Amino acid sequence: MNYRHAFHAGNHADVLKHLVLCRLFALLARKEAPYAYLDSHAGVGLYDLTGDQASRTGEWREGIGRLWQAGDVPDPLLDYLEVIRAMNPDGVLRHYPGSPELARLQTREQDRLYLNEKHPEDGRLLKENMAGDRRVAVHLGEGWHVARALMPTREKRAVLLIDPPFEQADELERCVTALDEAIGRMRQTVVVVWYPIKDERQLRRFYRDMANSDAPKLLRVELFVHPTDEAQRLNGSGLLISNPPWGLEDELRQLLPWLSQRLAQSQGGWRLDWLIDEAA
């Protein structure tokens, strides 16, 4: 496994994924009952945008860099931006949170975090970054085993992020299997599957397989920064969300048009629909 997320931290795909996670945490917090957050491919949790890896690609400049000083920000985006501004109190954008750190900062005392990272060096850094928070358990193992190894959780509610590196040809298929395993163990789990938008033909098969999955309902959220017919290029990214909490769809309909304009590189766009309809 060679993938290191630090090269891509804070890019347009991270922005979409992380702001949706922040909205999920906020909506789940409307109920007092605790929930578990599980992260199958967690990374290190914290990133230095001025470090060697992030500087080498500079992808963050076309992502969080465009939102950092943006005005007229839609309300559902504020929680996400407030976390990042608190991490950079001098007003200079340098530190960026991965999904584990966002979850650690946005969850409550009664919630628990189960983080998994396979890369040995990133796993060590993740443990260091999460040290001192008794709510967090870090596991060093195969991300595809998280659902069967850690679910059901003692908490009755759960959010599972499946965010693989997509280095292997079968990872879209494995996402479907992992979602089914999670739903089989905790049917009301909010499963969030991140995927890159590159090969439309491959994605059509993925959509079909996900539509035939065991999810009770499945919301598709996509953000494009280039035309989607440009193969082998990261034209955008998407999230498939099982059991999204009430209110998320309406918030995303407010957010996505604004984001697609802000983050477009050659041609922006967005899509929000149900692969498995809520009423089905």
Coordinates of N, CA and C in Angstrom, one line a residue, residues 122-265:
D122 N 1.5 5.7 8.8 CA 0.3 6.6 9.0 C -0.4 6.1 10.3
G123 N -0.4 4.8 10.5 CA -1.1 4.3 11.7 C -0.4 4.8 13.0
R124 N 0.9 4.8 12.9 CA 1.7 5.3 14.1 C 1.4 6.8 14.3
L125 N 1.4 7.5 13.3 CA 1.1 9.0 13.4 C -0.4 9.2 13.9
L126 N -1.3 8.4 13.4 CA -2.7 8.5 13.8 C -2.8 8.3 15.3
K127 N -2.1 7.2 15.8 CA -2.1 7.0 17.3 C -1.5 8.1 18.1
E128 N -0.5 8.7 17.6 CA 0.1 9.9 18.2 C -0.8 11.1 18.2
N129 N -1.5 11.3 17.1 CA -2.4 12.5 17.0 C -3.6 12.3 17.8
M130 N -4.1 11.1 18.1 CA -5.3 10.8 18.9 C -5.0 10.5 20.3
A131 N -3.7 10.5 20.7 CA -3.4 10.2 22.1 C -4.0 11.2 23.0
G132 N -4.4 10.7 24.2 CA -5.0 11.5 25.2 C -6.5 11.7 25.2
D133 N -7.1 11.2 24.1 CA -8.6 11.3 24.1 C -9.1 9.8 24.3
R134 N -9.7 9.6 25.5 CA -10.1 8.3 25.9 C -11.3 7.8 25.1
R135 N -11.9 8.6 24.3 CA -13.1 8.2 23.5 C -12.6 7.5 22.2
V136 N -11.3 7.6 21.9 CA -10.8 7.1 20.6 C -10.0 5.8 20.8
A137 N -10.4 4.9 19.9 CA -9.6 3.6 19.8 C -9.0 3.5 18.4
V138 N -7.7 3.3 18.3 CA -7.1 3.2 17.0 C -6.7 1.8 16.7
H139 N -7.0 1.3 15.5 CA -6.7 -0.1 15.1 C -5.8 0.0 13.9
L140 N -4.9 -0.9 13.8 CA -3.9 -1.0 12.7 C -4.2 -2.3 12.0
G141 N -5.0 -2.2 10.9 CA -5.3 -3.4 10.2 C -5.9 -3.1 8.9
E142 N -6.5 -4.1 8.3 CA -7.2 -4.1 7.0 C -8.5 -3.3 7.1
G143 N -8.6 -2.2 6.3 CA -9.8 -1.4 6.4 C -11.1 -2.1 6.0
W144 N -11.0 -3.1 5.1 CA -12.2 -3.8 4.7 C -12.7 -4.7 5.7
H145 N -12.0 -5.0 6.8 CA -12.5 -5.8 7.9 C -13.2 -5.1 9.0
V146 N -13.3 -3.8 8.9 CA -13.8 -2.9 10.0 C -15.2 -3.3 10.4
A147 N -16.1 -3.5 9.4 CA -17.5 -3.8 9.7 C -17.6 -5.1 10.4
R148 N -17.0 -6.1 10.0 CA -17.1 -7.4 10.6 C -16.4 -7.5 11.9
A149 N -15.3 -6.7 12.1 CA -14.5 -6.8 13.3 C -15.1 -5.9 14.4
L150 N -15.7 -4.8 14.1 CA -16.0 -3.8 15.1 C -17.5 -3.5 15.3
M151 N -18.3 -4.1 14.4 CA -19.8 -3.9 14.5 C -20.4 -5.2 14.8
P152 N -21.6 -5.2 15.6 CA -22.2 -3.9 16.1 C -21.4 -3.3 17.2
T153 N -21.6 -2.0 17.4 CA -20.9 -1.3 18.5 C -21.9 -1.3 19.7
R154 N -21.4 -1.0 20.8 CA -22.2 -0.9 22.0 C -23.2 0.3 21.9
E155 N -22.8 1.3 21.1 CA -23.7 2.4 20.9 C -24.7 1.9 19.9
K156 N -26.0 2.4 20.0 CA -27.1 1.9 19.2 C -27.1 2.6 17.8
R157 N -26.4 3.7 17.7 CA -26.3 4.5 16.5 C -24.8 4.5 16.0
A158 N -24.6 4.5 14.7 CA -23.3 4.5 14.2 C -23.2 5.2 12.9
V159 N -22.0 5.8 12.6 CA -21.6 6.4 11.3 C -20.3 5.7 10.9
L160 N -20.3 5.1 9.7 CA -19.1 4.4 9.2 C -18.7 5.1 7.9
L161 N -17.5 5.6 7.9 CA -16.9 6.2 6.7 C -16.0 5.1 6.0
I162 N -16.3 4.8 4.7 CA -15.5 3.9 3.9 C -14.9 4.8 2.8
D163 N -13.6 5.0 3.0 CA -12.8 5.9 2.1 C -11.5 5.3 1.7
P164 N -11.5 4.3 0.9 CA -10.3 3.6 0.5 C -9.4 4.4 -0.5
P165 N -8.2 4.0 -0.7 CA -7.3 4.8 -1.5 C -7.6 4.5 -3.0
F166 N -8.3 3.5 -3.4 CA -8.6 3.2 -4.8 C -7.3 2.9 -5.6
E167 N -6.5 2.2 -5.0 CA -5.2 1.7 -5.7 C -5.5 0.4 -6.4
Q168 N -6.5 -0.4 -6.0 CA -6.8 -1.7 -6.6 C -8.0 -1.6 -7.5
A169 N -8.1 -2.5 -8.5 CA -9.2 -2.4 -9.4 C -10.5 -2.8 -8.9
D170 N -10.5 -3.6 -7.8 CA -11.8 -4.1 -7.3 C -12.3 -3.3 -6.1
E171 N -11.8 -2.1 -5.8 CA -12.2 -1.4 -4.6 C -13.6 -0.9 -4.6
L172 N -14.2 -0.6 -5.8 CA -15.6 -0.2 -5.9 C -16.5 -1.3 -5.5
E173 N -16.1 -2.5 -6.0 CA -16.9 -3.7 -5.6 C -16.8 -4.0 -4.1
R174 N -15.6 -3.8 -3.5 CA -15.4 -4.0 -2.1 C -16.2 -3.0 -1.3
C175 N -16.4 -1.8 -1.8 CA -17.2 -0.9 -1.1 C -18.7 -1.4 -0.9
V176 N -19.2 -2.0 -2.0 CA -20.5 -2.5 -1.9 C -20.6 -3.6 -0.8
T177 N -19.6 -4.5 -0.8 CA -19.6 -5.6 0.2 C -19.5 -5.0 1.6
A178 N -18.6 -4.0 1.8 CA -18.5 -3.5 3.1 C -19.7 -2.8 3.6
L179 N -20.4 -2.1 2.7 CA -21.7 -1.5 3.1 C -22.7 -2.6 3.5
D180 N -22.8 -3.6 2.7 CA -23.7 -4.7 3.0 C -23.4 -5.3 4.4
E181 N -22.1 -5.5 4.7 CA -21.7 -6.1 5.9 C -22.1 -5.2 7.1
A182 N -21.9 -3.9 6.9 CA -22.3 -2.9 8.0 C -23.8 -2.9 8.2
I183 N -24.5 -2.8 7.1 CA -26.0 -2.8 7.3 C -26.5 -4.1 7.9
G184 N -25.8 -5.2 7.5 CA -26.2 -6.5 8.1 C -26.0 -6.6 9.6
R185 N -25.1 -5.9 10.1 CA -24.8 -5.9 11.5 C -25.5 -4.8 12.3
M186 N -25.7 -3.7 11.7 CA -26.5 -2.6 12.3 C -27.2 -1.9 11.2
R187 N -28.5 -2.2 11.1 CA -29.3 -1.8 9.9 C -29.4 -0.3 9.7
Q188 N -29.5 0.4 10.8 CA -29.7 1.8 10.8 C -28.3 2.6 10.7
T189 N -27.2 1.9 10.5 CA -25.9 2.6 10.4 C -26.0 3.6 9.2
V190 N -25.4 4.8 9.5 CA -25.2 5.8 8.4 C -23.9 5.5 7.8
V191 N -23.9 4.8 6.7 CA -22.7 4.4 6.0 C -22.4 5.5 4.9
V192 N -21.2 6.0 4.9 CA -20.8 7.0 4.0 C -19.6 6.4 3.1
V193 N -19.9 6.2 1.8 CA -18.9 5.7 0.9 C -18.4 6.8 0.0
W194 N -17.1 7.1 0.1 CA -16.5 8.1 -0.8 C -16.0 7.4 -2.0
Y195 N -16.1 8.0 -3.2 CA -15.5 7.5 -4.4 C -15.1 8.6 -5.4
P196 N -14.0 8.3 -6.2 CA -13.6 9.3 -7.2 C -14.5 9.2 -8.4
I197 N -14.6 10.3 -9.1 CA -15.3 10.4 -10.4 C -14.3 10.5 -11.5
K198 N -14.0 9.4 -12.2 CA -13.1 9.3 -13.3 C -13.6 8.6 -14.5
D199 N -13.9 7.3 -14.3 CA -14.3 6.4 -15.4 C -15.8 6.2 -15.3
E200 N -16.6 6.8 -16.2 CA -18.0 6.8 -16.2 C -18.6 5.4 -16.3
R201 N -17.9 4.6 -17.2 CA -18.4 3.2 -17.4 C -18.3 2.4 -16.1
Q202 N -17.1 2.5 -15.5 CA -17.0 1.8 -14.2 C -17.9 2.3 -13.2
L203 N -18.2 3.6 -13.1 CA -19.1 4.1 -12.1 C -20.6 3.6 -12.4
R204 N -21.0 3.4 -13.7 CA -22.3 2.9 -13.9 C -22.5 1.5 -13.3
R205 N -21.5 0.7 -13.4 CA -21.6 -0.6 -12.7 C -21.7 -0.4 -11.2
F206 N -20.9 0.5 -10.7 CA -20.9 0.7 -9.2 C -22.3 1.2 -8.8
Y207 N -22.9 2.1 -9.5 CA -24.2 2.6 -9.2 C -25.2 1.5 -9.2
R208 N -25.2 0.6 -10.2 CA -26.1 -0.5 -10.3 C -25.9 -1.4 -9.1
D209 N -24.7 -1.7 -8.8 CA -24.5 -2.6 -7.7 C -24.9 -2.0 -6.3
M210 N -24.7 -0.7 -6.2 CA -25.1 -0.1 -4.9 C -26.6 0.0 -4.9
A211 N -27.3 0.2 -6.0 CA -28.8 0.3 -6.0 C -29.4 -1.1 -5.7
N212 N -28.6 -2.2 -5.8 CA -29.0 -3.5 -5.5 C -28.5 -4.0 -4.1
S213 N -27.9 -3.1 -3.4 CA -27.3 -3.4 -2.1 C -28.4 -3.6 -1.0
D214 N -28.0 -3.9 0.2 CA -29.0 -4.1 1.3 C -29.3 -2.8 2.0
A215 N -28.8 -1.7 1.6 CA -29.1 -0.4 2.2 C -30.6 -0.1 2.2
P216 N -31.2 0.3 3.3 CA -32.7 0.6 3.3 C -33.0 1.8 2.4
K217 N -32.1 2.8 2.4 CA -32.2 4.0 1.5 C -30.8 4.5 1.3
L218 N -30.6 5.1 0.1 CA -29.2 5.4 -0.3 C -29.2 6.7 -1.1
L219 N -28.6 7.8 -0.5 CA -28.5 9.1 -1.1 C -27.2 9.2 -1.9
R220 N -27.3 9.7 -3.1 CA -26.1 10.0 -3.9 C -25.8 11.5 -4.0
V221 N -24.5 11.8 -3.6 CA -24.1 13.2 -3.5 C -22.8 13.4 -4.4
E222 N -22.8 14.2 -5.4 CA -21.6 14.3 -6.3 C -21.3 15.8 -6.6
L223 N -20.0 16.1 -6.6 CA -19.6 17.4 -6.9 C -18.5 17.3 -8.0
F224 N -18.7 18.1 -9.1 CA -17.8 18.0 -10.3 C -17.0 19.3 -10.4
V225 N -15.7 19.2 -10.7 CA -14.9 20.4 -11.0 C -14.4 20.4 -12.4
H226 N -14.6 19.3 -13.2 CA -14.3 19.2 -14.6 C -15.5 18.4 -15.3
P227 N -15.6 18.5 -16.6 CA -16.5 17.6 -17.3 C -16.3 16.1 -16.9
T228 N -17.3 15.4 -16.8 CA -17.2 14.0 -16.3 C -16.8 13.0 -17.4
D229 N -16.6 13.5 -18.6 CA -16.2 12.5 -19.7 C -14.7 12.6 -19.9
E230 N -14.0 13.2 -19.1 CA -12.5 13.3 -19.2 C -11.9 12.2 -18.4
A231 N -11.7 11.0 -19.0 CA -11.3 9.8 -18.3 C -9.9 10.0 -17.8
Q232 N -9.6 9.2 -16.7 CA -8.3 9.2 -16.0 C -7.9 10.5 -15.3
R233 N -8.9 11.4 -15.1 CA -8.7 12.6 -14.4 C -9.7 12.7 -13.3
L234 N -9.3 13.2 -12.1 CA -10.2 13.4 -11.0 C -11.1 14.5 -11.3
N235 N -12.3 14.2 -12.0 CA -13.2 15.2 -12.4 C -14.1 15.6 -11.3
G236 N -14.2 14.9 -10.2 CA -15.0 15.2 -9.1 C -15.0 14.1 -8.1
S237 N -15.9 14.1 -7.2 CA -16.0 13.0 -6.2 C -17.4 12.9 -5.8
G238 N -17.7 11.7 -5.2 CA -19.1 11.5 -4.7 C -19.1 10.8 -3.4
L239 N -20.3 10.8 -2.8 CA -20.6 10.1 -1.5 C -21.9 9.4 -1.7
L240 N -21.9 8.1 -1.3 CA -23.2 7.4 -1.2 C -23.5 7.3 0.3
I241 N -24.6 7.7 0.7 CA -24.9 7.7 2.2 C -26.2 6.9 2.5
S242 N -26.0 5.8 3.2 CA -27.1 5.0 3.6 C -27.7 5.7 4.9
N243 N -29.0 5.6 5.0 CA -29.8 6.1 6.2 C -29.4 7.5 6.6
P244 N -29.3 8.5 5.6 CA -29.0 9.9 6.0 C -30.0 10.4 6.9
P245 N -29.6 11.2 7.9 CA -30.5 11.8 8.9 C -31.4 12.8 8.2
W246 N -32.6 13.0 8.8 CA -33.6 14.0 8.2 C -32.9 15.4 8.2
G247 N -33.1 16.1 7.1 CA -32.6 17.4 7.0 C -31.3 17.5 6.2
L248 N -30.6 16.4 6.0 CA -29.3 16.4 5.3 C -29.6 16.8 3.8
E249 N -30.5 16.1 3.2 CA -30.8 16.4 1.8 C -31.1 17.8 1.5
D250 N -31.9 18.4 2.3 CA -32.3 19.9 2.1 C -31.0 20.7 2.3
E251 N -30.2 20.4 3.3 CA -29.0 21.2 3.4 C -28.0 21.1 2.2
L252 N -27.9 19.9 1.7 CA -27.0 19.7 0.6 C -27.6 20.4 -0.7
R253 N -28.9 20.5 -0.9 CA -29.4 21.2 -2.0 C -29.1 22.7 -1.9
Q254 N -28.9 23.2 -0.7 CA -28.5 24.6 -0.5 C -27.0 24.7 -0.8
L255 N -26.2 23.8 -0.3 CA -24.8 23.9 -0.4 C -24.2 23.6 -1.8
L256 N -24.6 22.6 -2.5 CA -24.0 22.1 -3.6 C -23.9 23.1 -4.8
P257 N -24.9 23.9 -5.1 CA -24.8 24.9 -6.2 C -23.7 25.9 -5.8
W258 N -23.6 26.3 -4.6 CA -22.6 27.3 -4.2 C -21.2 26.7 -4.3
L259 N -21.1 25.5 -3.8 CA -19.8 24.8 -3.9 C -19.3 24.6 -5.3
S260 N -20.2 24.1 -6.2 CA -19.8 23.9 -7.6 C -19.3 25.1 -8.3
Q261 N -19.8 26.3 -7.9 CA -19.3 27.5 -8.5 C -18.0 27.9 -7.9
R262 N -17.8 27.7 -6.6 CA -16.6 28.1 -5.9 C -15.4 27.2 -6.3
L263 N -15.7 25.9 -6.5 CA -14.6 24.9 -6.6 C -14.4 24.5 -8.1
A264 N -15.2 24.9 -9.0 CA -15.0 24.5 -10.4 C -13.7 24.9 -10.9
Q265 N -13.0 24.0 -11.7 CA -11.7 24.3 -12.3 C -11.8 24.5 -13.8

